[in-house]
Short mmCIF file of C-alpha atoms and ligand atoms in Angstrom, two decimals:
data_model
loop_
_atom_site.label_atom_id
_atom_site.label_comp_id
_atom_site.label_asym_id
_atom_site.label_seq_id
_atom_site.Cartn_x
_atom_site.Cartn_y
_atom_site.Cartn_z
CA UNK A 1 -36.19 12.32 73.66
CA UNK A 2 -34.83 11.04 70.57
CA UNK A 3 -36.44 11.63 67.26
CA UNK A 4 -37.15 7.80 67.27
CA UNK A 5 -39.68 8.18 70.09
CA UNK A 6 -41.83 11.04 68.91
CA UNK A 7 -45.68 10.38 68.33
CA UNK A 8 -47.06 10.58 64.83
CA UNK A 9 -48.29 14.33 65.37
CA UNK A 10 -44.90 15.39 66.22
CA UNK A 11 -43.16 13.40 63.37
CA UNK A 12 -45.88 15.38 60.78
CA UNK A 13 -44.57 18.73 61.88
CA UNK A 14 -40.89 17.81 62.46
CA UNK A 15 -39.63 14.55 60.74
CA UNK A 16 -37.28 15.07 57.85
CA UNK A 17 -36.41 18.73 58.54
CA UNK A 18 -32.99 19.40 57.14
CA UNK A 19 -32.17 22.99 57.85
CA UNK A 20 -29.88 25.21 55.78
CA UNK A 21 -27.11 27.50 57.19
CA UNK A 22 -29.60 30.23 57.72
CA UNK A 23 -31.74 28.08 60.11
CA UNK A 24 -35.00 29.00 58.91
CA UNK A 25 -37.83 27.93 60.98
CA UNK A 26 -39.84 26.73 58.14
CA UNK A 27 -38.79 24.16 55.62
CA UNK A 28 -36.56 25.72 52.72
CA UNK A 29 -37.55 25.40 49.16
CA UNK A 30 -34.65 24.53 46.56
CA UNK A 31 -35.77 25.37 43.04
CA UNK A 32 -32.58 24.02 41.76
CA UNK A 33 -32.59 21.52 38.76
CA UNK A 34 -28.73 20.81 39.36
CA UNK A 35 -25.97 21.17 41.79
CA UNK A 36 -22.43 21.89 41.53
CA UNK A 37 -19.28 20.11 42.83
CA UNK A 38 -15.96 21.34 44.56
CA UNK A 39 -14.12 19.92 41.95
CA UNK A 40 -13.97 17.28 38.99
CA UNK A 41 -13.21 14.49 41.32
CA UNK A 42 -16.02 15.05 43.55
CA UNK A 43 -18.46 15.17 40.36
CA UNK A 44 -16.74 11.80 39.02
CA UNK A 45 -17.39 10.42 42.90
CA UNK A 46 -21.18 11.41 43.10
CA UNK A 47 -21.76 9.95 39.81
CA UNK A 48 -20.65 6.73 41.10
CA UNK A 49 -22.77 7.06 44.10
CA UNK A 50 -20.10 7.33 46.39
CA UNK A 51 -21.08 10.81 48.03
CA UNK A 52 -24.47 12.14 49.57
CA UNK A 53 -24.67 14.92 47.27
CA UNK A 54 -27.31 15.92 45.26
CA UNK A 55 -26.75 15.57 41.70
CA UNK A 56 -29.96 16.25 39.56
CA UNK A 57 -33.54 16.93 40.91
CA UNK A 58 -34.84 14.05 38.54
CA UNK A 59 -32.67 11.76 41.22
CA UNK A 60 -33.37 13.72 44.15
CA UNK A 61 -33.65 17.24 45.65
CA UNK A 62 -33.30 18.61 49.37
CA UNK A 63 -36.79 19.85 49.48
CA UNK A 64 -37.88 16.35 47.83
CA UNK A 65 -35.93 14.81 50.49
CA UNK A 66 -37.56 16.24 53.40
CA UNK A 67 -41.00 15.26 52.30
CA UNK A 68 -39.61 11.85 51.59
CA UNK A 69 -38.37 11.65 55.29
CA UNK A 70 -40.98 12.95 56.66
CA UNK A 71 -43.40 10.46 54.92
CA UNK A 72 -41.41 7.50 55.68
CA UNK A 73 -41.33 8.22 59.37
CA UNK A 74 -44.95 8.54 59.41
CA UNK A 75 -45.46 5.33 57.59
CA UNK A 76 -42.59 3.34 59.57
CA UNK A 77 -41.05 2.75 56.29
CA UNK A 78 -37.32 2.56 55.40
CA UNK A 79 -37.65 4.51 52.45
CA UNK A 80 -39.90 6.63 50.69
CA UNK A 81 -39.69 8.28 47.08
CA UNK A 82 -42.17 11.25 46.23
CA UNK A 83 -43.63 11.15 42.80
CA UNK A 84 -45.28 13.96 40.44
CA UNK A 85 -48.60 12.05 40.91
CA UNK A 86 -50.47 9.30 42.63
CA UNK A 87 -50.58 7.59 39.31
CA UNK A 88 -46.81 7.68 38.90
CA UNK A 89 -46.37 6.33 42.06
CA UNK A 90 -48.77 3.27 41.38
CA UNK A 91 -47.13 2.70 37.94
CA UNK A 92 -43.52 3.01 38.86
CA UNK A 93 -44.01 0.59 41.56
CA UNK A 94 -45.70 -2.00 39.56
CA UNK A 95 -43.23 -1.23 36.19
CA UNK A 96 -40.11 -1.42 38.19
CA UNK A 97 -40.68 -5.09 39.23
CA UNK A 98 -42.56 -6.55 36.32
CA UNK A 99 -41.71 -7.71 32.97
CA UNK A 100 -43.33 -10.08 30.22
CA UNK A 101 -44.64 -13.53 31.46
CA UNK A 102 -45.07 -12.17 35.27
CA UNK A 103 -48.20 -12.80 36.83
CA UNK A 104 -50.24 -10.44 38.91
CA UNK A 105 -53.16 -10.88 40.95
CA UNK A 106 -55.15 -7.66 42.02
CA UNK A 107 -58.41 -6.69 43.71
CA UNK A 108 -61.02 -5.74 41.25
CA UNK A 109 -62.52 -2.64 43.28
CA UNK A 110 -59.74 -0.01 42.39
CA UNK A 111 -59.41 3.50 41.42
CA UNK A 112 -60.20 3.60 37.82
CA UNK A 113 -56.86 4.45 36.33
CA UNK A 114 -55.28 1.90 38.55
CA UNK A 115 -57.92 -0.56 37.26
CA UNK A 116 -56.90 0.56 33.28
CA UNK A 117 -53.47 -0.02 34.13
CA UNK A 118 -53.86 -3.40 35.22
CA UNK A 119 -56.75 -4.61 32.90
CA UNK A 120 -55.33 -2.74 29.59
CA UNK A 121 -51.71 -1.78 29.51
CA UNK A 122 -49.79 -4.27 31.42
CA UNK A 123 -51.38 -7.39 29.58
CA UNK A 124 -50.37 -5.53 26.15
CA UNK A 125 -46.97 -6.17 27.32
CA UNK A 126 -47.41 -9.72 27.85
CA UNK A 127 -47.91 -9.69 31.82
CA UNK A 128 -50.88 -11.88 33.26
CA UNK A 129 -53.20 -10.02 35.25
CA UNK A 130 -55.71 -11.84 37.41
CA UNK A 131 -58.59 -10.17 39.14
CA UNK A 132 -60.21 -11.35 42.22
CA UNK A 133 -63.06 -10.24 44.60
CA UNK A 134 -60.90 -8.62 47.25
CA UNK A 135 -63.50 -9.47 49.81
CA UNK A 136 -63.61 -13.13 49.18
CA UNK A 137 -60.86 -14.96 50.56
CA UNK A 138 -61.11 -18.12 48.88
CA UNK A 139 -61.04 -16.28 45.47
CA UNK A 140 -57.43 -15.04 46.70
CA UNK A 141 -56.49 -18.20 48.12
CA UNK A 142 -57.27 -19.72 44.45
CA UNK A 143 -55.67 -17.17 42.49
CA UNK A 144 -52.46 -16.97 44.53
CA UNK A 145 -52.25 -20.95 44.73
CA UNK A 146 -49.83 -20.11 41.48
CA UNK A 147 -46.40 -18.78 41.55
CA UNK A 148 -46.90 -14.87 41.40
CA UNK A 149 -44.94 -11.88 41.21
CA UNK A 150 -47.22 -8.95 42.46
CA UNK A 151 -50.36 -8.71 44.47
CA UNK A 152 -52.01 -5.17 43.99
CA UNK A 153 -55.09 -4.20 46.46
CA UNK A 154 -57.00 -1.01 47.46
CA UNK A 155 -58.60 -1.12 51.18
CA UNK A 156 -60.77 0.77 51.67
CA UNK A 157 -61.73 0.46 48.00
CA UNK A 158 -62.91 2.89 45.69
CA UNK A 159 -65.87 3.66 45.61
CA UNK A 160 -67.61 1.51 47.93
CA UNK A 161 -65.10 1.00 50.81
CA UNK A 162 -64.84 -2.83 50.41
CA UNK A 163 -62.37 -3.65 53.18
CA UNK A 164 -59.90 -6.57 52.31
CA UNK A 165 -58.34 -8.69 55.37
CA UNK A 166 -54.59 -7.28 54.79
CA UNK A 167 -52.82 -10.02 57.19
CA UNK A 168 -54.10 -12.74 55.35
CA UNK A 169 -54.00 -11.94 51.86
CA UNK A 170 -50.11 -10.81 52.71
CA UNK A 171 -49.84 -14.25 54.17
CA UNK A 172 -51.20 -16.12 51.02
CA UNK A 173 -49.18 -13.74 48.79
CA UNK A 174 -45.85 -14.58 50.68
CA UNK A 175 -46.57 -18.27 49.91
CA UNK A 176 -47.05 -17.34 46.25
CA UNK A 177 -43.63 -15.57 46.24
CA UNK A 178 -45.44 -12.14 45.40
CA UNK A 179 -44.60 -8.56 46.76
CA UNK A 180 -47.81 -7.15 47.88
CA UNK A 181 -48.60 -3.28 46.94
CA UNK A 182 -51.36 -1.45 49.02
CA UNK A 183 -52.78 1.63 47.45
CA UNK A 184 -53.76 3.31 51.10
CA UNK A 185 -55.42 6.45 49.72
CA UNK A 186 -58.72 5.77 51.47
CA UNK A 187 -57.27 4.91 54.82
CA UNK A 188 -54.61 7.91 54.97
CA UNK A 189 -51.10 7.10 56.21
CA UNK A 190 -53.04 8.25 59.79
CA UNK A 191 -55.45 5.08 60.17
CA UNK A 192 -53.83 1.95 58.59
CA UNK A 193 -50.28 0.75 58.23
CA UNK A 194 -49.72 -2.00 55.60
CA UNK A 195 -46.41 -2.64 56.11
CA UNK A 196 -46.89 -3.53 59.74
CA UNK A 197 -49.72 -5.90 58.25
CA UNK A 198 -47.43 -7.86 56.04
CA UNK A 199 -47.41 -5.47 53.08
CA UNK A 200 -44.07 -4.80 50.75
CA UNK A 201 -45.03 -1.63 49.26
CA UNK A 202 -47.14 1.06 49.98
CA UNK A 203 -48.47 3.86 47.44
CA UNK A 204 -50.02 6.81 48.14
CA UNK A 205 -52.04 9.78 45.90
CA UNK A 206 -50.93 12.63 48.08
CA UNK A 207 -53.12 14.79 45.87
CA UNK A 208 -56.07 13.36 48.27
CA UNK A 209 -55.83 13.92 51.95
CA UNK A 210 -52.15 15.04 52.01
CA UNK A 211 -52.58 18.20 50.34
CA UNK A 212 -56.06 18.16 50.94
CA UNK A 213 -56.87 21.45 50.26
CA UNK A 214 -57.39 20.80 46.35
CA UNK A 215 -54.27 22.49 45.22
CA UNK A 216 -51.80 20.14 43.31
CA UNK A 217 -51.13 16.52 42.57
CA UNK A 218 -48.59 14.44 44.22
CA UNK A 219 -47.92 10.87 45.17
CA UNK A 220 -45.32 8.53 47.08
CA UNK A 221 -44.00 4.88 47.18
CA UNK A 222 -42.82 3.70 50.25
CA UNK A 223 -41.14 -0.08 51.23
CA UNK A 224 -38.17 -1.39 52.33
CA UNK A 225 -34.28 -0.18 51.45
CA UNK A 226 -33.51 -3.35 49.56
CA UNK A 227 -36.49 -3.13 47.34
CA UNK A 228 -36.26 0.69 46.98
CA UNK A 229 -32.79 0.82 46.18
CA UNK A 230 -32.16 -2.11 43.90
CA UNK A 231 -35.49 -2.27 42.06
CA UNK A 232 -37.55 1.07 42.55
CA UNK A 233 -34.42 3.63 42.37
CA UNK A 234 -33.08 2.65 38.91
CA UNK A 235 -36.64 2.48 37.52
CA UNK A 236 -37.49 6.08 39.02
CA UNK A 237 -34.15 8.03 38.23
CA UNK A 238 -33.99 6.75 34.40
CA UNK A 239 -37.80 7.30 33.77
CA UNK A 240 -38.60 10.41 35.70
CA UNK A 241 -41.96 10.50 37.80
CA UNK A 242 -40.21 12.68 39.94
CA UNK A 243 -42.24 15.36 41.93
CA UNK A 244 -41.26 18.98 41.55
CA UNK A 245 -39.32 20.80 44.29
CA UNK A 246 -42.29 23.55 44.80
CA UNK A 247 -45.04 20.81 45.24
CA UNK A 248 -42.83 18.86 47.63
CA UNK A 249 -42.76 22.10 49.82
CA UNK A 250 -46.50 22.60 49.52
CA UNK A 251 -46.80 18.82 50.62
CA UNK A 252 -44.47 19.34 53.53
CA UNK A 253 -46.37 22.04 54.76
CA UNK A 254 -49.91 20.13 54.63
CA UNK A 255 -48.31 17.31 56.34
CA UNK A 256 -48.29 19.67 59.52
CA UNK A 257 -51.81 19.74 59.55
CA UNK A 258 -52.88 16.53 58.23
CA UNK A 259 -53.91 14.57 61.46
CA UNK A 260 -55.92 18.15 62.43
CA UNK A 261 -57.83 18.03 59.12
CA UNK A 262 -58.12 13.99 58.88
CA UNK A 263 -59.75 13.75 62.37
CA UNK A 264 -62.23 16.48 61.50
CA UNK A 265 -63.22 14.71 58.46
CA UNK A 266 -63.54 11.84 60.00
CA UNK A 267 -65.76 12.84 62.75
CA UNK A 268 -67.75 14.75 59.77
CA UNK A 269 -68.01 11.45 57.88
CA UNK A 270 -69.26 9.60 61.02
CA UNK A 271 -71.97 12.24 61.33
CA UNK A 272 -73.07 12.01 57.76
CA UNK A 273 -73.27 8.46 58.01
CA UNK A 274 -75.34 8.57 61.16
CA UNK A 275 -77.76 10.83 59.37
CA UNK A 276 -78.02 8.69 56.10
CA UNK A 277 -78.48 5.30 57.99
CA UNK A 278 -81.60 6.84 59.79
CA UNK A 279 -83.10 7.75 56.22
CA UNK A 280 -85.80 5.96 54.72
CA UNK A 281 -84.68 7.17 50.98
CA UNK A 282 -81.14 5.65 51.53
CA UNK A 283 -81.05 1.84 50.23
CA UNK A 284 -77.65 1.00 51.73
CA UNK A 285 -74.59 2.68 53.44
CA UNK A 286 -71.08 2.03 53.33
CA UNK A 287 -68.95 3.36 55.98
CA UNK A 288 -66.41 1.17 57.59
CA UNK A 289 -67.19 3.05 61.01
CA UNK A 290 -70.57 1.56 61.15
CA UNK A 291 -71.44 -1.81 62.54
CA UNK A 292 -73.71 -2.43 59.48
CA UNK A 293 -70.52 -2.37 57.21
CA UNK A 294 -70.12 -5.88 55.76
CA UNK A 295 -66.52 -5.96 56.83
CA UNK A 296 -66.79 -4.02 59.87
CA UNK A 297 -65.07 -6.52 62.28
CA UNK A 298 -61.92 -6.52 59.83
CA UNK A 299 -61.86 -2.49 59.43
CA UNK A 300 -61.89 -2.54 63.67
CA UNK A 301 -58.84 -4.72 63.52
CA UNK A 302 -56.88 -3.38 60.67
CA UNK A 303 -57.64 0.41 60.68
CA UNK A 304 -57.48 2.71 63.87
CA UNK A 305 -60.03 5.29 62.07
CA UNK A 306 -62.98 4.87 59.64
CA UNK A 307 -61.91 7.65 57.34
CA UNK A 308 -63.47 10.49 55.45
CA UNK A 309 -65.41 8.94 52.60
CA UNK A 310 -69.07 7.69 52.82
CA UNK A 311 -70.66 5.96 50.03
CA UNK A 312 -74.43 5.25 49.76
CA UNK A 313 -77.22 3.88 47.46
CA UNK A 314 -80.17 6.11 46.78
CA UNK A 315 -83.48 4.40 45.89
CA UNK A 316 -84.39 4.96 42.04
CA UNK A 317 -81.38 4.84 40.27
CA UNK A 318 -79.93 7.77 38.25
CA UNK A 319 -82.88 10.00 38.17
CA UNK A 320 -82.57 10.36 41.99
CA UNK A 321 -78.88 10.30 42.09
CA UNK A 322 -79.01 13.46 39.82
CA UNK A 323 -81.58 15.10 41.61
CA UNK A 324 -80.03 14.84 44.74
CA UNK A 325 -76.57 16.24 43.44
CA UNK A 326 -78.28 19.03 41.71
CA UNK A 327 -80.21 19.90 45.01
CA UNK A 328 -77.08 20.12 46.92
CA UNK A 329 -76.42 23.95 48.14
CA UNK A 330 -73.07 23.44 49.95
CA UNK A 331 -71.72 20.21 48.96
CA UNK A 332 -69.81 20.37 45.75
CA UNK A 333 -70.15 18.17 42.88
CA UNK A 334 -66.41 16.54 42.11
CA UNK A 335 -64.66 13.67 41.68
CA UNK A 336 -61.77 14.72 44.20
CA UNK A 337 -61.77 13.51 47.46
CA UNK A 338 -59.75 14.26 50.88
CA UNK A 339 -60.45 17.87 50.13
CA UNK A 340 -61.33 20.65 53.12
CA UNK A 341 -64.50 21.09 50.94
CA UNK A 342 -67.19 18.34 51.24
CA UNK A 343 -67.43 16.85 47.61
CA UNK A 344 -69.42 14.15 46.17
CA UNK A 345 -69.64 12.18 42.96
CA UNK A 346 -71.61 9.73 40.88
CA UNK A 347 -69.28 6.93 40.32
CA UNK A 348 -71.04 5.33 37.32
CA UNK A 349 -71.32 8.59 35.28
CA UNK A 350 -67.58 10.15 36.15
CA UNK A 351 -64.73 7.97 37.78
CA UNK A 352 -65.92 4.59 37.13
CA UNK A 353 -67.56 5.54 33.47
CA UNK A 354 -64.65 3.88 31.56
CA UNK A 355 -65.91 0.40 33.33
CA UNK A 356 -68.53 -1.46 31.29
CA UNK A 357 -71.67 -2.21 32.48
CA UNK A 358 -70.64 -5.68 33.35
CA UNK A 359 -67.48 -4.87 35.05
CA UNK A 360 -69.25 -2.32 37.26
CA UNK A 361 -71.92 -4.99 37.98
CA UNK A 362 -69.14 -7.44 39.31
CA UNK A 363 -67.88 -4.74 41.44
CA UNK A 364 -71.62 -3.83 42.98
CA UNK A 365 -71.69 -0.10 41.56
CA UNK A 366 -75.08 0.89 40.57
CA UNK A 367 -76.67 4.16 39.11
CA UNK A 368 -77.95 4.77 42.55
CA UNK A 369 -74.58 5.11 44.25
CA UNK A 370 -72.83 8.11 45.41
CA UNK A 371 -69.37 8.39 47.14
CA UNK A 372 -68.87 11.69 49.55
CA UNK A 373 -65.84 13.01 50.78
CA UNK A 374 -66.29 14.64 54.10
CA UNK A 375 -64.57 18.03 54.25
CA UNK A 376 -63.86 20.32 57.45
CA UNK A 377 -67.41 22.54 57.17
CA UNK A 378 -69.19 22.35 60.34
CA UNK A 379 -71.12 18.95 60.49
CA UNK A 380 -74.57 20.71 61.28
CA UNK A 381 -74.41 22.52 57.62
CA UNK A 382 -73.42 19.39 55.91
CA UNK A 383 -76.32 17.45 57.35
CA UNK A 384 -78.57 20.17 56.58
CA UNK A 385 -77.75 20.26 53.15
CA UNK A 386 -78.11 16.57 52.61
CA UNK A 387 -81.44 16.44 54.43
CA UNK A 388 -82.80 19.17 52.24
CA UNK A 389 -81.30 17.92 48.98
CA UNK A 390 -82.94 14.22 50.01
CA UNK A 391 -86.35 15.91 49.75
CA UNK A 392 -85.97 16.01 46.05
CA UNK A 393 -85.22 12.43 45.88
CA UNK A 394 -88.87 10.85 45.00
C1 LIG B 401 -56.69 9.53 43.39
C2 LIG B 401 -56.11 8.19 43.48
C3 LIG B 401 -55.00 8.09 42.58
C4 LIG B 401 -54.33 8.55 41.71
O1 LIG B 401 -53.64 9.74 42.11
P1 LIG B 401 -53.73 10.89 41.43
O2 LIG B 401 -52.45 12.03 42.07
O3 LIG B 401 -54.63 11.57 40.75
O4 LIG B 401 -52.60 10.48 40.40
C5 LIG B 401 -54.75 6.23 42.73
N1 LIG B 401 -55.41 5.58 44.00
C6 LIG B 401 -56.11 5.73 44.70
C7 LIG B 401 -57.24 4.84 45.65
C8 LIG B 401 -56.93 7.45 44.52
O5 LIG B 401 -57.87 7.78 44.96
#
């Protein structure tokens, strides 16, 4: 069996492994900022990009390269570059191809820092950014009737798990001449393959499910070889969003268990979603695996799993949301997600507090909304914790 024929779970454990002369079982950790050359001629050739030698760890490192190869295989991408954080990945993917006068179209329901880059930083540099309601195809159609450089979107979105039809939006973007960047964190590389649906670039915060054990920050950018070599790589090398070899090594070991963890988290999320949807104190629930989700049909078409995040709205606004959070015994209050531990957050006062009330209203985030990231605990313990805490909601 050739490497190319491996299934996803085999790739997670083996893809990209490059053993040293010691034939170690586990991937080696190369904590070295620089590399040496046989002679001056080889050094000169390496700087002309005429050798495969590593030159300097800001450009590339053997441990980081193993992580990049494994992620590329998992995604079905030609090239991957790992970054120090998810935001470094998002920012580099945008900044490497945008300049003054360019136009960007983005969905409005985004991770807070992504929204801040698009709404505040890029416009300050003379880049036009147009926001649309990602769920409304007529808004995409109208915004993309003008020549556009980049489309940026997140599906399922943070925090309310809005689903965007990737195939339709990628087709519209292509006609407008735009590169589509998909921030694929919530779906994870297991459950959604944006490149197969027409996207050009995929970004990850590997801090979330890929590490999945709350230890460190990391990110990745994936795309075709032309884009990555000609546009992304020069920007990456000179501006330095590089991941450390140590963090890359942790991520390599994390990938080995990614599918085992995400499958369990998804089973737990589905169980929690069922518990919540049957409860009278829940006003609305957002989980792509439930037929009640407004975009259920699109989710079934483009995702192979519903994921580990559940959002819901409690009756009675902030007062009840806080009473519920404070009554939880097992589920922890934290703004992180994708962790082994179940975590819950109140977006209005945490992850999305930088948005104006008006901006939150447009996205539909209210004081009663909560976002829950299901962990690896036993589902009965999680459901029991939720049911006892709901008793404190009036
Ligand atoms: C967390 C997150 C990011 C940012 O990643 P960091 O690793 O925190 O820098 C970007 N997009 C989404 C959807 C996220 O959840």
